[in-house]
PDB file of C-alpha atoms and ligand atoms in Angstrom:
ATOM      1  CA  UNK A   9     115.355 121.566 104.821  1.00 84.00           C
ATOM      2  CA  UNK A  10     115.445 119.071 107.023  1.00 92.00           C
ATOM      3  CA  UNK A  11     113.098 118.377 109.805  1.00 97.00           C
ATOM      4  CA  UNK A  12     113.750 117.202 113.303  1.00 98.00           C
ATOM      5  CA  UNK A  13     110.460 115.335 114.996  1.00 98.00           C
ATOM      6  CA  UNK A  14     110.580 116.079 118.594  1.00 98.00           C
ATOM      7  CA  UNK A  15     109.083 113.368 120.946  1.00 97.00           C
ATOM      8  CA  UNK A  16     110.433 110.888 123.576  1.00 96.00           C
ATOM      9  CA  UNK A  17     107.557 108.403 121.946  1.00 97.00           C
ATOM     10  CA  UNK A  18     109.656 105.905 119.718  1.00 97.00           C
ATOM     11  CA  UNK A  19     106.256 104.321 118.449  1.00 97.00           C
ATOM     12  CA  UNK A  20     105.239 107.460 117.071  1.00 98.00           C
ATOM     13  CA  UNK A  21     108.998 107.998 115.480  1.00 98.00           C
ATOM     14  CA  UNK A  22     108.386 104.611 113.655  1.00 98.00           C
ATOM     15  CA  UNK A  23     104.929 105.730 112.516  1.00 98.00           C
ATOM     16  CA  UNK A  24     105.823 108.773 111.145  1.00 98.00           C
ATOM     17  CA  UNK A  25     109.618 107.821 110.237  1.00 98.00           C
ATOM     18  CA  UNK A  26     107.837 104.861 107.949  1.00 98.00           C
ATOM     19  CA  UNK A  27     104.837 107.374 106.175  1.00 98.00           C
ATOM     20  CA  UNK A  28     107.309 110.013 105.378  1.00 98.00           C
ATOM     21  CA  UNK A  29     109.602 108.198 103.647  1.00 97.00           C
ATOM     22  CA  UNK A  30     106.960 106.395 101.449  1.00 97.00           C
ATOM     23  CA  UNK A  31     107.093 110.847 100.198  1.00 96.00           C
ATOM     24  CA  UNK A  32     110.567 110.843 100.250  1.00 96.00           C
ATOM     25  CA  UNK A  33     111.081 112.866 103.001  1.00 96.00           C
ATOM     26  CA  UNK A  34     113.712 111.633 105.922  1.00 96.00           C
ATOM     27  CA  UNK A  35     113.420 112.966 109.323  1.00 97.00           C
ATOM     28  CA  UNK A  36     115.826 113.523 112.155  1.00 98.00           C
ATOM     29  CA  UNK A  37     114.669 113.223 115.858  1.00 98.00           C
ATOM     30  CA  UNK A  38     115.533 114.633 119.246  1.00 98.00           C
ATOM     31  CA  UNK A  39     114.117 113.160 122.546  1.00 97.00           C
ATOM     32  CA  UNK A  40     114.521 116.100 124.408  1.00 96.00           C
ATOM     33  CA  UNK A  41     111.526 116.225 126.981  1.00 93.00           C
ATOM     34  CA  UNK A  42     109.440 119.279 126.379  1.00 94.00           C
ATOM     35  CA  UNK A  43     106.695 120.898 128.759  1.00 90.00           C
ATOM     36  CA  UNK A  44     102.959 119.648 128.273  1.00 80.00           C
ATOM     37  CA  UNK A  45     100.800 122.244 129.408  1.00 91.00           C
ATOM     38  CA  UNK A  46      97.793 121.241 130.897  1.00 90.00           C
ATOM     39  CA  UNK A  47      95.007 122.443 128.267  1.00 94.00           C
ATOM     40  CA  UNK A  48      91.349 120.449 126.698  1.00 94.00           C
ATOM     41  CA  UNK A  49      93.165 121.623 123.221  1.00 96.00           C
ATOM     42  CA  UNK A  50      95.572 119.289 121.718  1.00 97.00           C
ATOM     43  CA  UNK A  51      95.960 122.334 119.209  1.00 97.00           C
ATOM     44  CA  UNK A  52      97.258 124.219 122.014  1.00 97.00           C
ATOM     45  CA  UNK A  53      99.582 122.040 123.817  1.00 97.00           C
ATOM     46  CA  UNK A  54     100.673 121.135 120.633  1.00 97.00           C
ATOM     47  CA  UNK A  55     101.504 124.758 119.649  1.00 97.00           C
ATOM     48  CA  UNK A  56     103.014 125.489 122.584  1.00 97.00           C
ATOM     49  CA  UNK A  57     105.456 122.259 122.548  1.00 97.00           C
ATOM     50  CA  UNK A  58     106.564 122.986 119.116  1.00 97.00           C
ATOM     51  CA  UNK A  59     107.382 126.790 120.384  1.00 97.00           C
ATOM     52  CA  UNK A  60     109.234 125.352 122.584  1.00 97.00           C
ATOM     53  CA  UNK A  61     111.274 123.051 120.766  1.00 97.00           C
ATOM     54  CA  UNK A  62     112.429 125.570 118.343  1.00 97.00           C
ATOM     55  CA  UNK A  63     113.420 127.875 120.744  1.00 96.00           C
ATOM     56  CA  UNK A  64     115.599 125.458 122.151  1.00 97.00           C
ATOM     57  CA  UNK A  65     116.876 123.878 118.442  1.00 97.00           C
ATOM     58  CA  UNK A  66     116.262 127.098 116.331  1.00 96.00           C
ATOM     59  CA  UNK A  67     115.371 124.838 113.701  1.00 96.00           C
ATOM     60  CA  UNK A  68     112.823 123.482 111.742  1.00 97.00           C
ATOM     61  CA  UNK A  69     110.958 121.020 114.404  1.00 98.00           C
ATOM     62  CA  UNK A  70     107.800 119.455 114.403  1.00 98.00           C
ATOM     63  CA  UNK A  71     105.848 118.263 117.184  1.00 98.00           C
ATOM     64  CA  UNK A  72     102.626 115.842 117.549  1.00 98.00           C
ATOM     65  CA  UNK A  73     100.256 115.411 120.319  1.00 97.00           C
ATOM     66  CA  UNK A  74      97.266 113.094 120.366  1.00 98.00           C
ATOM     67  CA  UNK A  75      94.405 112.025 122.292  1.00 98.00           C
ATOM     68  CA  UNK A  76      91.890 109.281 122.825  1.00 98.00           C
ATOM     69  CA  UNK A  77      88.366 110.608 122.855  1.00 98.00           C
ATOM     70  CA  UNK A  78      85.606 107.915 124.732  1.00 98.00           C
ATOM     71  CA  UNK A  79      82.053 109.204 123.841  1.00 98.00           C
ATOM     72  CA  UNK A  80      80.730 107.652 126.788  1.00 98.00           C
ATOM     73  CA  UNK A  81      83.350 109.047 129.207  1.00 98.00           C
ATOM     74  CA  UNK A  82      82.380 112.448 127.845  1.00 98.00           C
ATOM     75  CA  UNK A  83      85.820 112.496 125.823  1.00 98.00           C
ATOM     76  CA  UNK A  84      87.799 111.489 128.617  1.00 98.00           C
ATOM     77  CA  UNK A  85      90.898 110.654 128.553  1.00 98.00           C
ATOM     78  CA  UNK A  86      91.698 113.070 125.547  1.00 98.00           C
ATOM     79  CA  UNK A  87      94.157 115.549 126.008  1.00 96.00           C
ATOM     80  CA  UNK A  88      95.327 113.895 129.304  1.00 96.00           C
ATOM     81  CA  UNK A  89      95.931 110.640 127.390  1.00 97.00           C
ATOM     82  CA  UNK A  90      99.411 110.137 128.527  1.00 94.00           C
ATOM     83  CA  UNK A  91      98.929 110.745 131.901  1.00 95.00           C
ATOM     84  CA  UNK A  92      95.938 108.381 132.190  1.00 98.00           C
ATOM     85  CA  UNK A  93      98.121 105.972 130.378  1.00 97.00           C
ATOM     86  CA  UNK A  94     100.863 105.610 132.860  1.00 97.00           C
ATOM     87  CA  UNK A  95      98.544 105.773 135.883  1.00 98.00           C
ATOM     88  CA  UNK A  96      95.692 103.217 134.765  1.00 98.00           C
ATOM     89  CA  UNK A  97      96.833 102.020 131.431  1.00 98.00           C
ATOM     90  CA  UNK A  98      94.603 100.568 129.000  1.00 98.00           C
ATOM     91  CA  UNK A  99      93.257  97.928 131.970  1.00 98.00           C
ATOM     92  CA  UNK A 100      91.610 101.043 133.499  1.00 98.00           C
ATOM     93  CA  UNK A 101      90.293 101.845 130.988  1.00 98.00           C
ATOM     94  CA  UNK A 102      88.682  99.028 130.191  1.00 98.00           C
ATOM     95  CA  UNK A 103      87.415  98.432 133.643  1.00 98.00           C
ATOM     96  CA  UNK A 104      86.043 101.901 133.365  1.00 98.00           C
ATOM     97  CA  UNK A 105      83.829 100.796 130.314  1.00 98.00           C
ATOM     98  CA  UNK A 106      82.626  97.621 131.637  1.00 98.00           C
ATOM     99  CA  UNK A 107      79.316  96.696 130.782  1.00 97.00           C
ATOM    100  CA  UNK A 108      78.888  99.857 128.776  1.00 97.00           C
ATOM    101  CA  UNK A 109      77.014  99.213 125.768  1.00 97.00           C
ATOM    102  CA  UNK A 110      78.374 102.562 123.721  1.00 98.00           C
ATOM    103  CA  UNK A 111      82.153 102.005 123.093  1.00 98.00           C
ATOM    104  CA  UNK A 112      82.344 104.673 120.595  1.00 98.00           C
ATOM    105  CA  UNK A 113      85.568 106.365 120.497  1.00 98.00           C
ATOM    106  CA  UNK A 114      88.124 108.435 118.622  1.00 98.00           C
ATOM    107  CA  UNK A 115      91.540 109.145 118.254  1.00 98.00           C
ATOM    108  CA  UNK A 116      93.104 112.524 117.223  1.00 98.00           C
ATOM    109  CA  UNK A 117      96.271 113.692 116.206  1.00 98.00           C
ATOM    110  CA  UNK A 118      97.588 117.199 116.029  1.00 98.00           C
ATOM    111  CA  UNK A 119     100.615 118.222 114.352  1.00 98.00           C
ATOM    112  CA  UNK A 120     102.602 121.374 114.895  1.00 98.00           C
ATOM    113  CA  UNK A 121     105.327 122.463 112.736  1.00 98.00           C
ATOM    114  CA  UNK A 122     107.623 125.809 112.870  1.00 98.00           C
ATOM    115  CA  UNK A 123     110.176 125.830 109.571  1.00 96.00           C
ATOM    116  CA  UNK A 124     110.974 129.999 110.771  1.00 91.00           C
ATOM    117  CA  UNK A 125     109.912 132.855 111.767  1.00 84.00           C
ATOM    118  CA  UNK A 126     106.408 133.590 113.653  1.00 87.00           C
ATOM    119  CA  UNK A 127     103.689 130.952 111.705  1.00 95.00           C
ATOM    120  CA  UNK A 128     102.794 127.468 113.088  1.00 97.00           C
ATOM    121  CA  UNK A 129     101.587 125.318 111.226  1.00 98.00           C
ATOM    122  CA  UNK A 130      98.654 122.926 112.035  1.00 98.00           C
ATOM    123  CA  UNK A 131      97.631 119.312 110.915  1.00 98.00           C
ATOM    124  CA  UNK A 132      95.320 117.129 112.394  1.00 98.00           C
ATOM    125  CA  UNK A 133      93.891 113.916 111.783  1.00 98.00           C
ATOM    126  CA  UNK A 134      90.852 111.897 113.148  1.00 98.00           C
ATOM    127  CA  UNK A 135      90.733 108.091 113.758  1.00 98.00           C
ATOM    128  CA  UNK A 136      87.146 106.841 114.665  1.00 98.00           C
ATOM    129  CA  UNK A 137      86.526 103.598 116.116  1.00 98.00           C
ATOM    130  CA  UNK A 138      85.401 101.815 119.017  1.00 98.00           C
ATOM    131  CA  UNK A 139      87.049 100.155 122.573  1.00 98.00           C
ATOM    132  CA  UNK A 140      87.135  96.776 122.682  1.00 98.00           C
ATOM    133  CA  UNK A 141      86.350  94.188 125.482  1.00 98.00           C
ATOM    134  CA  UNK A 142      89.583  92.999 125.856  1.00 98.00           C
ATOM    135  CA  UNK A 143      92.907  93.678 124.855  1.00 98.00           C
ATOM    136  CA  UNK A 144      94.229  92.255 121.191  1.00 98.00           C
ATOM    137  CA  UNK A 145      97.737  92.569 119.359  1.00 98.00           C
ATOM    138  CA  UNK A 146     100.778  93.069 121.026  1.00 98.00           C
ATOM    139  CA  UNK A 147     101.848  95.512 117.834  1.00 98.00           C
ATOM    140  CA  UNK A 148     102.147  99.444 118.745  1.00 97.00           C
ATOM    141  CA  UNK A 149     101.700 101.636 121.888  1.00 98.00           C
ATOM    142  CA  UNK A 150      99.718 103.120 124.569  1.00 98.00           C
ATOM    143  CA  UNK A 151      96.038 102.184 123.633  1.00 98.00           C
ATOM    144  CA  UNK A 152      96.571 100.237 120.410  1.00 98.00           C
ATOM    145  CA  UNK A 153      95.386  97.260 121.614  1.00 98.00           C
ATOM    146  CA  UNK A 154      92.043  98.096 123.174  1.00 98.00           C
ATOM    147  CA  UNK A 155      90.907 100.281 119.961  1.00 98.00           C
ATOM    148  CA  UNK A 156      89.402  98.865 116.719  1.00 98.00           C
ATOM    149  CA  UNK A 157      89.470 101.494 113.922  1.00 98.00           C
ATOM    150  CA  UNK A 158      85.879 101.919 111.873  1.00 98.00           C
ATOM    151  CA  UNK A 159      87.935 102.305 108.570  1.00 97.00           C
ATOM    152  CA  UNK A 160      89.645  98.671 109.577  1.00 96.00           C
ATOM    153  CA  UNK A 161      88.771  94.800 109.540  1.00 97.00           C
ATOM    154  CA  UNK A 162      87.559  94.098 113.085  1.00 98.00           C
ATOM    155  CA  UNK A 163      91.652  94.244 114.330  1.00 98.00           C
ATOM    156  CA  UNK A 164      92.967  96.195 116.972  1.00 98.00           C
ATOM    157  CA  UNK A 165      95.754  99.009 115.821  1.00 98.00           C
ATOM    158  CA  UNK A 166      97.943  96.545 118.089  1.00 98.00           C
ATOM    159  CA  UNK A 167      96.669  93.810 115.718  1.00 98.00           C
ATOM    160  CA  UNK A 168      98.160  95.944 112.987  1.00 98.00           C
ATOM    161  CA  UNK A 169     101.297  96.462 111.267  1.00 98.00           C
ATOM    162  CA  UNK A 170     102.686  99.914 110.671  1.00 98.00           C
ATOM    163  CA  UNK A 171     101.544 100.411 107.526  1.00 98.00           C
ATOM    164  CA  UNK A 172      98.447  99.227 107.934  1.00 98.00           C
ATOM    165  CA  UNK A 173      98.066 101.238 111.073  1.00 98.00           C
ATOM    166  CA  UNK A 174      99.530 104.398 109.282  1.00 98.00           C
ATOM    167  CA  UNK A 175      96.768 103.791 106.876  1.00 98.00           C
ATOM    168  CA  UNK A 176      93.829 104.449 108.829  1.00 98.00           C
ATOM    169  CA  UNK A 177      95.130 106.286 111.609  1.00 98.00           C
ATOM    170  CA  UNK A 178      94.962 109.738 113.239  1.00 98.00           C
ATOM    171  CA  UNK A 179      98.415 109.965 112.702  1.00 98.00           C
ATOM    172  CA  UNK A 180      98.540 108.559 109.263  1.00 98.00           C
ATOM    173  CA  UNK A 181      95.862 111.355 108.623  1.00 98.00           C
ATOM    174  CA  UNK A 182      97.869 114.362 110.384  1.00 98.00           C
ATOM    175  CA  UNK A 183     101.187 113.361 108.608  1.00 98.00           C
ATOM    176  CA  UNK A 184      99.952 112.667 104.897  1.00 98.00           C
ATOM    177  CA  UNK A 185      99.044 116.389 105.336  1.00 98.00           C
ATOM    178  CA  UNK A 186     102.261 117.495 106.935  1.00 98.00           C
ATOM    179  CA  UNK A 187     104.013 115.871 104.200  1.00 98.00           C
ATOM    180  CA  UNK A 188     101.481 117.299 100.684  1.00 97.00           C
ATOM    181  CA  UNK A 189     102.491 120.659 102.307  1.00 97.00           C
ATOM    182  CA  UNK A 190     106.084 120.326 102.635  1.00 95.00           C
ATOM    183  CA  UNK A 191     106.110 119.224  99.467  1.00 91.00           C
ATOM    184  CA  UNK A 192     104.417 122.193  98.260  1.00 91.00           C
ATOM    185  CA  UNK A 193     106.941 123.921 100.196  1.00 84.00           C
ATOM    186  CA  UNK A 194     109.783 122.793  97.623  1.00 75.00           C
TER     187      UNK A 194
HETATM  188  P1  IMP B 204     101.297 112.533 123.751  1.00 90.14           P
HETATM  189  O1  IMP B 204     100.432 112.638 122.347  1.00 90.14           O
HETATM  190  O2  IMP B 204     102.159 112.262 123.855  1.00 90.14           O
HETATM  191  O3  IMP B 204     100.900 113.573 124.862  1.00 90.14           O
HETATM  192  O4  IMP B 204     100.655 111.146 124.431  1.00 90.14           O
HETATM  193  C1  IMP B 204      99.432 110.769 124.419  1.00 90.14           C
HETATM  194  C2  IMP B 204      99.176 109.153 125.228  1.00 90.14           C
HETATM  195  O5  IMP B 204      97.920 108.834 123.899  1.00 90.14           O
HETATM  196  C3  IMP B 204      99.866 107.842 124.579  1.00 90.14           C
HETATM  197  O6  IMP B 204     101.033 108.357 125.686  1.00 90.14           O
HETATM  198  C4  IMP B 204      99.624 107.029 124.646  1.00 90.14           C
HETATM  199  O7  IMP B 204      98.830 106.254 125.591  1.00 90.14           O
HETATM  200  C5  IMP B 204      98.044 107.340 123.959  1.00 90.14           C
HETATM  201  N1  IMP B 204      98.395 107.290 122.202  1.00 90.14           N
HETATM  202  C6  IMP B 204      98.527 108.519 121.392  1.00 90.14           C
HETATM  203  N2  IMP B 204      98.265 108.025 119.663  1.00 90.14           N
HETATM  204  C7  IMP B 204      98.218 106.844 120.001  1.00 90.14           C
HETATM  205  C8  IMP B 204      97.890 105.967 119.007  1.00 90.14           C
HETATM  206  O8  IMP B 204      97.903 105.925 117.726  1.00 90.14           O
HETATM  207  N3  IMP B 204      98.041 104.582 119.801  1.00 90.14           N
HETATM  208  C9  IMP B 204      97.738 104.005 120.808  1.00 90.14           C
HETATM  209  N4  IMP B 204      97.735 105.090 121.924  1.00 90.14           N
HETATM  210  C10 IMP B 204      97.568 106.357 121.599  1.00 90.14           C
END
């Protein structure tokens, strides 16, 4: 069975492909733009996108939806992260956080996978950390330059290579759960 990852984000593709390869799993990528519903739940957004992707492609698919949740901002931007990134970017987030002592934040990733039939399987991962005072690093994508994971050594995600980020990231965790489940299915 060959799985298709439906996404337009090539940063996600690099991370997911690199990690699944270590499990011996190769994927195809499809860059059709899916409708992203408005919801406070990443699970609901991912489920709907996965249903749409399966309807269109009619083959085993998965999608991933992720967000950055900042404690001091009551979880903002959360499920609205891609819109916020496109509008105010990470510099806008740094401005909102100016002078704030509580910089706690976490990333959450939710993968929805449909192989056949009616069942959609969900796999989630969380990475706890904090918002940096200034952007650092040039790897990765999105809010990587301003996120310092707690499990790391003080570097931002954007100062890590893909393997280092995958080892501790929200997406690394959800992808490992997907890979373990796929192995059970074989
Ligand atoms: P979506 O999952 O495509 O809806 O994207 C959510 C947004 O959150 C992206 O556009 C990125 O800006 C941001 N984002 C999601 N995952 C990551 C990550 O691993 N690092 C940095 N930013 C991320």
